[in-house]
CSV table of C-alpha atoms in Angstrom, one decimal:
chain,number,residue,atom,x,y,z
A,1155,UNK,CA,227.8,169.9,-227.6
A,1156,UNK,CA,228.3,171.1,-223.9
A,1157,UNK,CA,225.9,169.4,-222.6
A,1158,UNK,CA,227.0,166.1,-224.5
A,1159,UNK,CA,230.7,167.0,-223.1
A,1160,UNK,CA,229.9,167.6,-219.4
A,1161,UNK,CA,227.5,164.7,-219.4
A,1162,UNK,CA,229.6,161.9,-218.6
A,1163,UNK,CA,231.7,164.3,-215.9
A,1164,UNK,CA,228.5,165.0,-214.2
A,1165,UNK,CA,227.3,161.6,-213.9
A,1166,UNK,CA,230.5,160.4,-212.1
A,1167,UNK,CA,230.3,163.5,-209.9
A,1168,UNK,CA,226.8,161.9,-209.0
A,1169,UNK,CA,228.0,158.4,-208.6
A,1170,UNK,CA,230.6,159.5,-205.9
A,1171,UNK,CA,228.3,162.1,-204.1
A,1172,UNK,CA,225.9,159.2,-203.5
A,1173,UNK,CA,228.9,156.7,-202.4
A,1174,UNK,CA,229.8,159.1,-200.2
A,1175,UNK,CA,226.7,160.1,-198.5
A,1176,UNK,CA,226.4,155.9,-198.3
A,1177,UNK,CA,229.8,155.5,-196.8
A,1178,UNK,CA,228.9,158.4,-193.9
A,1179,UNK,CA,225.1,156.8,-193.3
A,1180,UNK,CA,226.6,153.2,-192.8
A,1181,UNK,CA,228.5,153.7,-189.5
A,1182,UNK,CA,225.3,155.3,-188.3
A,1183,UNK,CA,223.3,152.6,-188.4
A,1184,UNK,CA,225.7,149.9,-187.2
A,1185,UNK,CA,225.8,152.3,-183.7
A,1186,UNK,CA,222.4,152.4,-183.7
A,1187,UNK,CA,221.2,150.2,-180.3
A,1188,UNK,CA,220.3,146.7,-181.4
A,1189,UNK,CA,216.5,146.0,-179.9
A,1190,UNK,CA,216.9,145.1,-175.9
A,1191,UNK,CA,215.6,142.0,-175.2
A,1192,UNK,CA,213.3,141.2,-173.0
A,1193,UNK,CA,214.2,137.5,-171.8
A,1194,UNK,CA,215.4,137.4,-168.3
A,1195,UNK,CA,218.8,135.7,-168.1
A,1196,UNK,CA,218.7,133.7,-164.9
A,1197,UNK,CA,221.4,132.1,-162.9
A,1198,UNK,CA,222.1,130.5,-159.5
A,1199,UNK,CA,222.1,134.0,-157.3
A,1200,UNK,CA,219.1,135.2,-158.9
A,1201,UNK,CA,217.3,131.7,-159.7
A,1202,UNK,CA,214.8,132.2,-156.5
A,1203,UNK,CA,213.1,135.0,-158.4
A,1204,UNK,CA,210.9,132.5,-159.7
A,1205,UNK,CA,209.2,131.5,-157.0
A,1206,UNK,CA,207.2,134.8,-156.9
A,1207,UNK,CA,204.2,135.6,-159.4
A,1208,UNK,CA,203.7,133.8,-163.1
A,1209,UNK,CA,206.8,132.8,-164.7
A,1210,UNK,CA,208.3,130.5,-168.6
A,1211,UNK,CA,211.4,128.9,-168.3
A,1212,UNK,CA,214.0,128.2,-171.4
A,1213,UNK,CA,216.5,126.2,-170.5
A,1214,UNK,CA,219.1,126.2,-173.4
A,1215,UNK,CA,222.7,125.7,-174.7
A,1216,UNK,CA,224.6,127.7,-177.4
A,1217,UNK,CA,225.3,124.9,-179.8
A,1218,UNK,CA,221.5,123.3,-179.8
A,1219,UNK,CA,220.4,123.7,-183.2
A,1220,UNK,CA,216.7,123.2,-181.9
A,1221,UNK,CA,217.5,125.7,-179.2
A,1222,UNK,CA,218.5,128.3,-181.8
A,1223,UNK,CA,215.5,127.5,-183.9
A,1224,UNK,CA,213.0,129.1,-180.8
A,1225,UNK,CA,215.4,131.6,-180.4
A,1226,UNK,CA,212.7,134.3,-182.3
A,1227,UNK,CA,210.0,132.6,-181.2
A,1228,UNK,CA,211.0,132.8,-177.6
A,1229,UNK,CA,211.9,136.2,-178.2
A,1230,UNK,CA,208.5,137.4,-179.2
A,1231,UNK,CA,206.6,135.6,-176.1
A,1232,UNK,CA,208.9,137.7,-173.9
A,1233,UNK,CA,207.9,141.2,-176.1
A,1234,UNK,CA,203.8,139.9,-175.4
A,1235,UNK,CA,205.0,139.2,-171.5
A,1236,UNK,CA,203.2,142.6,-170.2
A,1237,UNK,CA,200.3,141.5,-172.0
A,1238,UNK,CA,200.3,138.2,-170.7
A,1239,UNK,CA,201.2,139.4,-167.0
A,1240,UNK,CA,204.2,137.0,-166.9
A,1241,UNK,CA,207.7,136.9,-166.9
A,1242,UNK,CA,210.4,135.1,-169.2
A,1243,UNK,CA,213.5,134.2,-168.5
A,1244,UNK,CA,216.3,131.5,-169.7
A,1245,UNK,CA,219.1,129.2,-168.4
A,1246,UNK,CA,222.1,128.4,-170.3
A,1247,UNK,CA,223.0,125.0,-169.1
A,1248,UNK,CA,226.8,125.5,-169.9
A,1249,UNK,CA,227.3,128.4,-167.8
A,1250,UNK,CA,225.0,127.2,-165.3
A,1251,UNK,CA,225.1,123.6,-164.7
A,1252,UNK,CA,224.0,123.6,-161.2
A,1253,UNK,CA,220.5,125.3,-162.4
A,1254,UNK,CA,220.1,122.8,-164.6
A,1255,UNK,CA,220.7,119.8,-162.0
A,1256,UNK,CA,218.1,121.8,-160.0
A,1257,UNK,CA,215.7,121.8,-162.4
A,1258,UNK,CA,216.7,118.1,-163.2
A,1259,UNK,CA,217.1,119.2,-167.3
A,1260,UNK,CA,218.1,116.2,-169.6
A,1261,UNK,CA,216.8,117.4,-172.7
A,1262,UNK,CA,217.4,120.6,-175.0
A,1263,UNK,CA,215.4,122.8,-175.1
A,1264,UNK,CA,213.5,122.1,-172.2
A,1265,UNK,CA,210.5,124.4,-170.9
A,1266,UNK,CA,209.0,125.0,-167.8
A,1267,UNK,CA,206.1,127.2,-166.1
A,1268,UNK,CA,206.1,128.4,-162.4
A,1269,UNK,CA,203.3,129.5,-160.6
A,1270,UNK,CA,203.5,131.2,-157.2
A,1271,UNK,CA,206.6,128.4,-156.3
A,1272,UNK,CA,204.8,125.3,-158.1
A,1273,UNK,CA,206.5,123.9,-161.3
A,1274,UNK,CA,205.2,122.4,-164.5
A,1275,UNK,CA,207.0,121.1,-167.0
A,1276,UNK,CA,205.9,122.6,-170.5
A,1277,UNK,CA,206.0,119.7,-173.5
A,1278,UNK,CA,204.4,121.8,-176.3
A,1279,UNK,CA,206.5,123.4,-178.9
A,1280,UNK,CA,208.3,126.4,-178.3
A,1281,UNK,CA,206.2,128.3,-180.9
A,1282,UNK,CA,204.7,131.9,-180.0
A,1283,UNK,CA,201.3,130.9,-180.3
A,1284,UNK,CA,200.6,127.6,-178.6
A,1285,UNK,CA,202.8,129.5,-175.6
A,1286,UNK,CA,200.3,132.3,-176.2
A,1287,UNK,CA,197.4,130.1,-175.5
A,1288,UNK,CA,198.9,127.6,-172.9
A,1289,UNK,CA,199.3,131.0,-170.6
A,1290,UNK,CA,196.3,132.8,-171.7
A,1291,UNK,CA,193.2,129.4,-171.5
A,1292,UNK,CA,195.6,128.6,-168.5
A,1293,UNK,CA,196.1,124.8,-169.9
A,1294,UNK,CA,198.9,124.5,-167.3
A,1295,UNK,CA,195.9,123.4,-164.7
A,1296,UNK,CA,195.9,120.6,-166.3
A,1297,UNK,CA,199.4,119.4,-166.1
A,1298,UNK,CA,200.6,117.8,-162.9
A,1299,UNK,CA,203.1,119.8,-160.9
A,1300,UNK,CA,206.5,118.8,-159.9
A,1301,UNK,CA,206.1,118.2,-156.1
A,1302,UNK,CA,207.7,116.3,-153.0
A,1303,UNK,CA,211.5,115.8,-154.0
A,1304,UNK,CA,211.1,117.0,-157.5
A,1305,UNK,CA,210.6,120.4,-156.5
A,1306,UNK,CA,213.3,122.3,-157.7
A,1307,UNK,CA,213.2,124.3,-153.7
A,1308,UNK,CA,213.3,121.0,-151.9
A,1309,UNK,CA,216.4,119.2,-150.3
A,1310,UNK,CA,216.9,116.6,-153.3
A,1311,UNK,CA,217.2,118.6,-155.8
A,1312,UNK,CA,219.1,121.1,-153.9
A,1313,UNK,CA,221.6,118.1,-153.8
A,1314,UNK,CA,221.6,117.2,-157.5
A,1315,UNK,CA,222.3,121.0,-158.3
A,1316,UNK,CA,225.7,121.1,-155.9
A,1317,UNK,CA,226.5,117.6,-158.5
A,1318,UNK,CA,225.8,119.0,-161.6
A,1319,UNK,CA,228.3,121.9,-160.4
A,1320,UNK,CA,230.4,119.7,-159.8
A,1321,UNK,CA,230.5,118.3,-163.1
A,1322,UNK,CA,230.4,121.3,-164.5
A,1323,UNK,CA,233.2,122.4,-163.1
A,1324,UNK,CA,235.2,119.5,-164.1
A,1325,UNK,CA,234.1,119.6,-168.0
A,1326,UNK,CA,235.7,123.1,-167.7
A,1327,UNK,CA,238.7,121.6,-166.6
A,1328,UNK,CA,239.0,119.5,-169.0
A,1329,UNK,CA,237.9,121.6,-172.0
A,1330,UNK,CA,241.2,123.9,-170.8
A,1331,UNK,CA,243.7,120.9,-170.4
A,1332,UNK,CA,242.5,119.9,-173.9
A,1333,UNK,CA,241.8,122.7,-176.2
A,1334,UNK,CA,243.3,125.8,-174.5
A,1335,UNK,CA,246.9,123.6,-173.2
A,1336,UNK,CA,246.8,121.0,-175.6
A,1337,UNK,CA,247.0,118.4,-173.8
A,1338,UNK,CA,245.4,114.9,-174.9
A,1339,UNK,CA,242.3,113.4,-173.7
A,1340,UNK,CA,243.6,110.7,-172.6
A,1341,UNK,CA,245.9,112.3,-170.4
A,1342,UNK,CA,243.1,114.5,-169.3
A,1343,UNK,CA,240.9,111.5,-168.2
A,1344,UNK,CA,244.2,109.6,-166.4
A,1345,UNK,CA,244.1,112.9,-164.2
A,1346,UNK,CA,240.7,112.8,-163.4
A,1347,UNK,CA,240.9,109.1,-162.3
A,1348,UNK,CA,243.8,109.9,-160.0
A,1349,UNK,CA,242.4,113.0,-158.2
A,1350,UNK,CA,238.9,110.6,-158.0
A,1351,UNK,CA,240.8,107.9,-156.2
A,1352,UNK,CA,242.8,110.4,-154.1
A,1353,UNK,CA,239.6,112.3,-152.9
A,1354,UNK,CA,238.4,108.7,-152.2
A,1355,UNK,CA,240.9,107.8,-150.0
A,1356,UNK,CA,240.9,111.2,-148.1
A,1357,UNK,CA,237.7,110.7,-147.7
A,1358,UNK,CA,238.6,107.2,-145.9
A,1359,UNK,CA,241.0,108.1,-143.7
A,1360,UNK,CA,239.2,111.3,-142.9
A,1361,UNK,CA,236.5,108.7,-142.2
A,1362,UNK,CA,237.7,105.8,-140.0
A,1363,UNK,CA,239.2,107.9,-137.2
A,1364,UNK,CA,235.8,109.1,-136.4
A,1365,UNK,CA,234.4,105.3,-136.2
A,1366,UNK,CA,237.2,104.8,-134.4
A,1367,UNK,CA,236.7,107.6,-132.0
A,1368,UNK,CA,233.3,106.6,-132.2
A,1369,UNK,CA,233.5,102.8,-131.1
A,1370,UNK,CA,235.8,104.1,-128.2
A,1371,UNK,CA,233.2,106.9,-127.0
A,1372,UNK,CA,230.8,104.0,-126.9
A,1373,UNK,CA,232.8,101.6,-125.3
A,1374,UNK,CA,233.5,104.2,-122.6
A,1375,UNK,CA,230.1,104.8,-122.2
A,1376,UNK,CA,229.1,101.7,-122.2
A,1377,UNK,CA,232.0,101.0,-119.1
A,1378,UNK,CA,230.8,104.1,-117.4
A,1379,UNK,CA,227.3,102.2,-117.3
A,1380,UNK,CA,228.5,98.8,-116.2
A,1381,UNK,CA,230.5,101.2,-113.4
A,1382,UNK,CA,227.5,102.9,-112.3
A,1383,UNK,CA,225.3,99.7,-112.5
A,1384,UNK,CA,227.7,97.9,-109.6
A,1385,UNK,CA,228.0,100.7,-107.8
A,1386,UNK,CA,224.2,101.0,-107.7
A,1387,UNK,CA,224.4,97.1,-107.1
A,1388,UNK,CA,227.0,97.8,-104.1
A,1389,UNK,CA,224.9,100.8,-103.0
A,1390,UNK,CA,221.9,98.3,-102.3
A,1391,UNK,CA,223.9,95.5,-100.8
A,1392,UNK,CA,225.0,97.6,-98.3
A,1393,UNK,CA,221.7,99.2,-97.6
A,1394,UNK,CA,220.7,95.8,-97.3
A,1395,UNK,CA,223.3,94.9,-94.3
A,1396,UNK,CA,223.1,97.8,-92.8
A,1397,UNK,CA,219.1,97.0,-92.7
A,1398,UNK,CA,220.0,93.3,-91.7
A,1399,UNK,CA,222.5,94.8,-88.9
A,1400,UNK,CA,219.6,97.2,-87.5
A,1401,UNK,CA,217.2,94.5,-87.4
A,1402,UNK,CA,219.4,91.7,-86.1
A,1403,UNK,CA,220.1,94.7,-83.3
A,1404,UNK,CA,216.4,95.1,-82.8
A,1405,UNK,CA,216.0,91.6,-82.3
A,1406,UNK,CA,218.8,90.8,-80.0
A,1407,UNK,CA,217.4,93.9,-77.7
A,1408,UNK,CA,214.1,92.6,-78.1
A,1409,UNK,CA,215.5,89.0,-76.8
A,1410,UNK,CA,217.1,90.9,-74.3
A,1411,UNK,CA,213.8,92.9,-72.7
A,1412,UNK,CA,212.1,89.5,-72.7
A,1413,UNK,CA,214.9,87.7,-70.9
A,1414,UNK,CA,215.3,90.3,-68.6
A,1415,UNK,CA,211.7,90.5,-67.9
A,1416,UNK,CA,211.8,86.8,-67.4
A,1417,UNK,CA,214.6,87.2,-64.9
A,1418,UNK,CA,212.4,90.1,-63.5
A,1419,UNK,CA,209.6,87.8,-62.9
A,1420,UNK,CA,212.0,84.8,-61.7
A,1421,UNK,CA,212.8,87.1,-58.7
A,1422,UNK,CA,209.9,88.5,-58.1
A,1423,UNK,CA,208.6,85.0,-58.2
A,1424,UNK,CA,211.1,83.5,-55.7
A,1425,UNK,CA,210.3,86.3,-53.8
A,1426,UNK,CA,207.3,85.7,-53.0
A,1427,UNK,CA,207.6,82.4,-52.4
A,1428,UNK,CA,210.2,83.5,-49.9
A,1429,UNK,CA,207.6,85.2,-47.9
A,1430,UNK,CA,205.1,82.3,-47.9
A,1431,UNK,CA,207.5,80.2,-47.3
A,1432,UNK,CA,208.8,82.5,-43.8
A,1433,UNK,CA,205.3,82.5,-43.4
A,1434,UNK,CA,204.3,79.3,-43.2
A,1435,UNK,CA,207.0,78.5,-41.3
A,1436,UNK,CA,206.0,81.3,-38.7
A,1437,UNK,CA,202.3,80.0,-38.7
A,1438,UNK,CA,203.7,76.2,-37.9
A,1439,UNK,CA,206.2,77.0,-35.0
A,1440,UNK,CA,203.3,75.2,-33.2
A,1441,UNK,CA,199.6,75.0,-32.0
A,1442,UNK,CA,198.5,77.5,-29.3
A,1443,UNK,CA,198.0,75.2,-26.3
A,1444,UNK,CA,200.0,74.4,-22.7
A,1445,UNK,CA,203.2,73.7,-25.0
A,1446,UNK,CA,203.5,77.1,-26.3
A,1447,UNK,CA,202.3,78.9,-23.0
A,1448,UNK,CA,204.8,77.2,-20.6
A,1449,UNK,CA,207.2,77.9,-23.2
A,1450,UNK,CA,206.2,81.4,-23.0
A,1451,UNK,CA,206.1,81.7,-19.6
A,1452,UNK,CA,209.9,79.6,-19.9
A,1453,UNK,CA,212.0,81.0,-22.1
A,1454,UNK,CA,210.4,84.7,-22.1
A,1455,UNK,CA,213.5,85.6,-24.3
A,1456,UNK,CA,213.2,83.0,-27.0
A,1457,UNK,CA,209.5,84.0,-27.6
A,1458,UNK,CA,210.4,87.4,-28.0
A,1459,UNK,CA,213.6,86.0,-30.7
A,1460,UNK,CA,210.7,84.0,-32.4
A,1461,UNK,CA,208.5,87.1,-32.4
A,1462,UNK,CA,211.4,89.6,-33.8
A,1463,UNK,CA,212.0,86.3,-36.3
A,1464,UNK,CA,208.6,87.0,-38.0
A,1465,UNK,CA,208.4,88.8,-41.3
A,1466,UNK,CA,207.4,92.5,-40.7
A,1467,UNK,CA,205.2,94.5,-43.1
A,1468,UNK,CA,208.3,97.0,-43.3
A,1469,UNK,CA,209.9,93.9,-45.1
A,1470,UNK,CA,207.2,93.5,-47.7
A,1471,UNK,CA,206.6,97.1,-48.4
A,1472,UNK,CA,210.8,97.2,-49.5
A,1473,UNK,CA,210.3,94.3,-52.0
A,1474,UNK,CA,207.3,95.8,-53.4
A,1475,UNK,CA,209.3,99.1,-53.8
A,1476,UNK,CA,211.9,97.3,-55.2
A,1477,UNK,CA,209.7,95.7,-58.0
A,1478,UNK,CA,208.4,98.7,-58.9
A,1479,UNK,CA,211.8,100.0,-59.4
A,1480,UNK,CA,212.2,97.7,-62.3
A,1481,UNK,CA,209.0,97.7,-63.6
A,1482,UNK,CA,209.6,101.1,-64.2
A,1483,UNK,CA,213.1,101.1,-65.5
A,1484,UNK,CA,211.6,98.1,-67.9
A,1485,UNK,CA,209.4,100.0,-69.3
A,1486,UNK,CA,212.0,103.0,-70.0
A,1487,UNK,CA,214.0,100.5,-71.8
A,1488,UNK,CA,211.1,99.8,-73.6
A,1489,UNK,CA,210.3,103.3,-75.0
């Protein structure tokens, strides 16, 4: 009878023992440490740690239902990753637009492999065991790499990443003008159009004073060797006077040594034929005979006039001197 009694009593002391001890157990496993995962979350500061050693790419966005669906899959890859001797990592194209630009991404989810800097793009599925055995029979040989501007590290694509920023930027924008303010679409797109057509025209006028400072830099240069090209012009006309003047000079004291030995000869000529002409003139005062010995014996004093009359060899020895005098002083002009 007791036992039947306390029966019912004890069971419901059971009942809410065990709810309790279930009540204190369940906040001790929600603070339990979910798993850590070991997918690499990369972004644009960290991005370059790819181009190092053997690494898988995800490149994802939160509301990609095929992106969710790898989501395990992916998972476990990275868990095998020491294994496998490579790295995993992701990219969320929403909060990192200009990766994706880089990587030139225009289809979720989209896969790639990197090898010491050179990237392939993965088109298998993004199931655990064909990723398995595309890393471990190293199948990626096979695919062409993404080089020249396709490289994600070259110039181009460096480019396309600063646009898809960009863009990012401004579907951020307009996500807060239209969910977070309210504000219609429309409005949000009239916005846009206007600060595009402003930027435009800054751009412009930001863009002709610098042709136009340009076109004047040229044309002054383009003065400046017009300038130098008549005074060079100048230069040599003047160097070709002066050269004319010096050799008109030359000449006219060349014309002048000739006339002046001409002159000199002239005189020297005449002077000679001075003295053949006293000479003769001596030699035919008359034939020796009676004439010239009564005239002798005569006029004592005329003979001796006619004697004195005679040129001298005093008389020839000046003239020579003379002549050599301006032989001499010819020939200095000369030199």
């Amino acid at each position: 009878m007791a036992g039947g009694r306390y029966g019912p009593q004890l069971l419901a002391l059971l009942a809410a023992w065990v709810a309790a001890v279930a009540a204190t157990a369940g906040p001790e496993q929600a603070a339990l440490p979910a798993e850590q995962s070991r997918v690499q979350p990369m972004t644009a500061s960290n991005w370059t740690l790819v181009m190092e050693g053997e690494w898988m790419l995800k490149f994802y966005a939160p509301w990609c239902p095929s992106c969710q669906q790898t989501d395990s899959e992916w998972e476990t890859f990275a868990k095998n990753g020491e294994m496998l001797q490579i790295s995993v990592g992701k990219v969320d194209v929403i909060q990192e637009p200009g990766l994706s630009g880089r990587f030139f991404v225009t289809t979720l989810p989209a896969f790639f492999h990197a090898k010491d800097g050179i990237f392939r793009r993965y088109r298998g599925p993004g199931i655990f065991e064909d990723l398995q055995n595309y890393i471990l029979e190293k199948k990626w040989q096979s695919v062409e790499p993404l080089t020249g501007w396709k490289s994600p590290a070259s110039l181009t694509m460096s480019g396309m990443a600063g646009l898809f920023s960009i863009s990012g930027k401004i579907w951020h924008l307009h996500n807060y003008f239209t969910v977070t303010l309210g504000i219609p679409a429309w409005c949000s797109y009239v916005f846009f159009v206007i600060a595009t057509l402003v930027l435009a025209f800054y751009g412009i006028f930001l863009f002709l004073p610098s042709t136009e400072q340009n076109g004047r830099s040229e044309e002054a240069h383009r003065a400046e060797q017009l300038q130098d090209a008549e005074e060079e012009k100048d230069d040599s006309n003047e160097e070709e006077n002066k050269d004319s003047l010096v050799d008109d000079e030359e000449e006219k004291e060349d014309l002048g040594d000739e006339d002046e030995a001409e002159e000199e000869e002239e005189e020297e000529d005449n002077l000679a034929a001075g003295v053949d002409e006293e000479r003769s003139e001596a030699n035919d005062q008359g034939p020796p005979g009676e004439d010239s010995v009564t005239r002798e014996e005569v006029e004592p004093e005329e003979a001796e006039e006619g004697i004195s009359e005679k040129p001298c060899p005093a008389d020839t020895e000046v003239v020579e001197d003379s002549l050599r005098q301006r032989k001499s002083q010819h020939a200095d002009k000369g030199l």
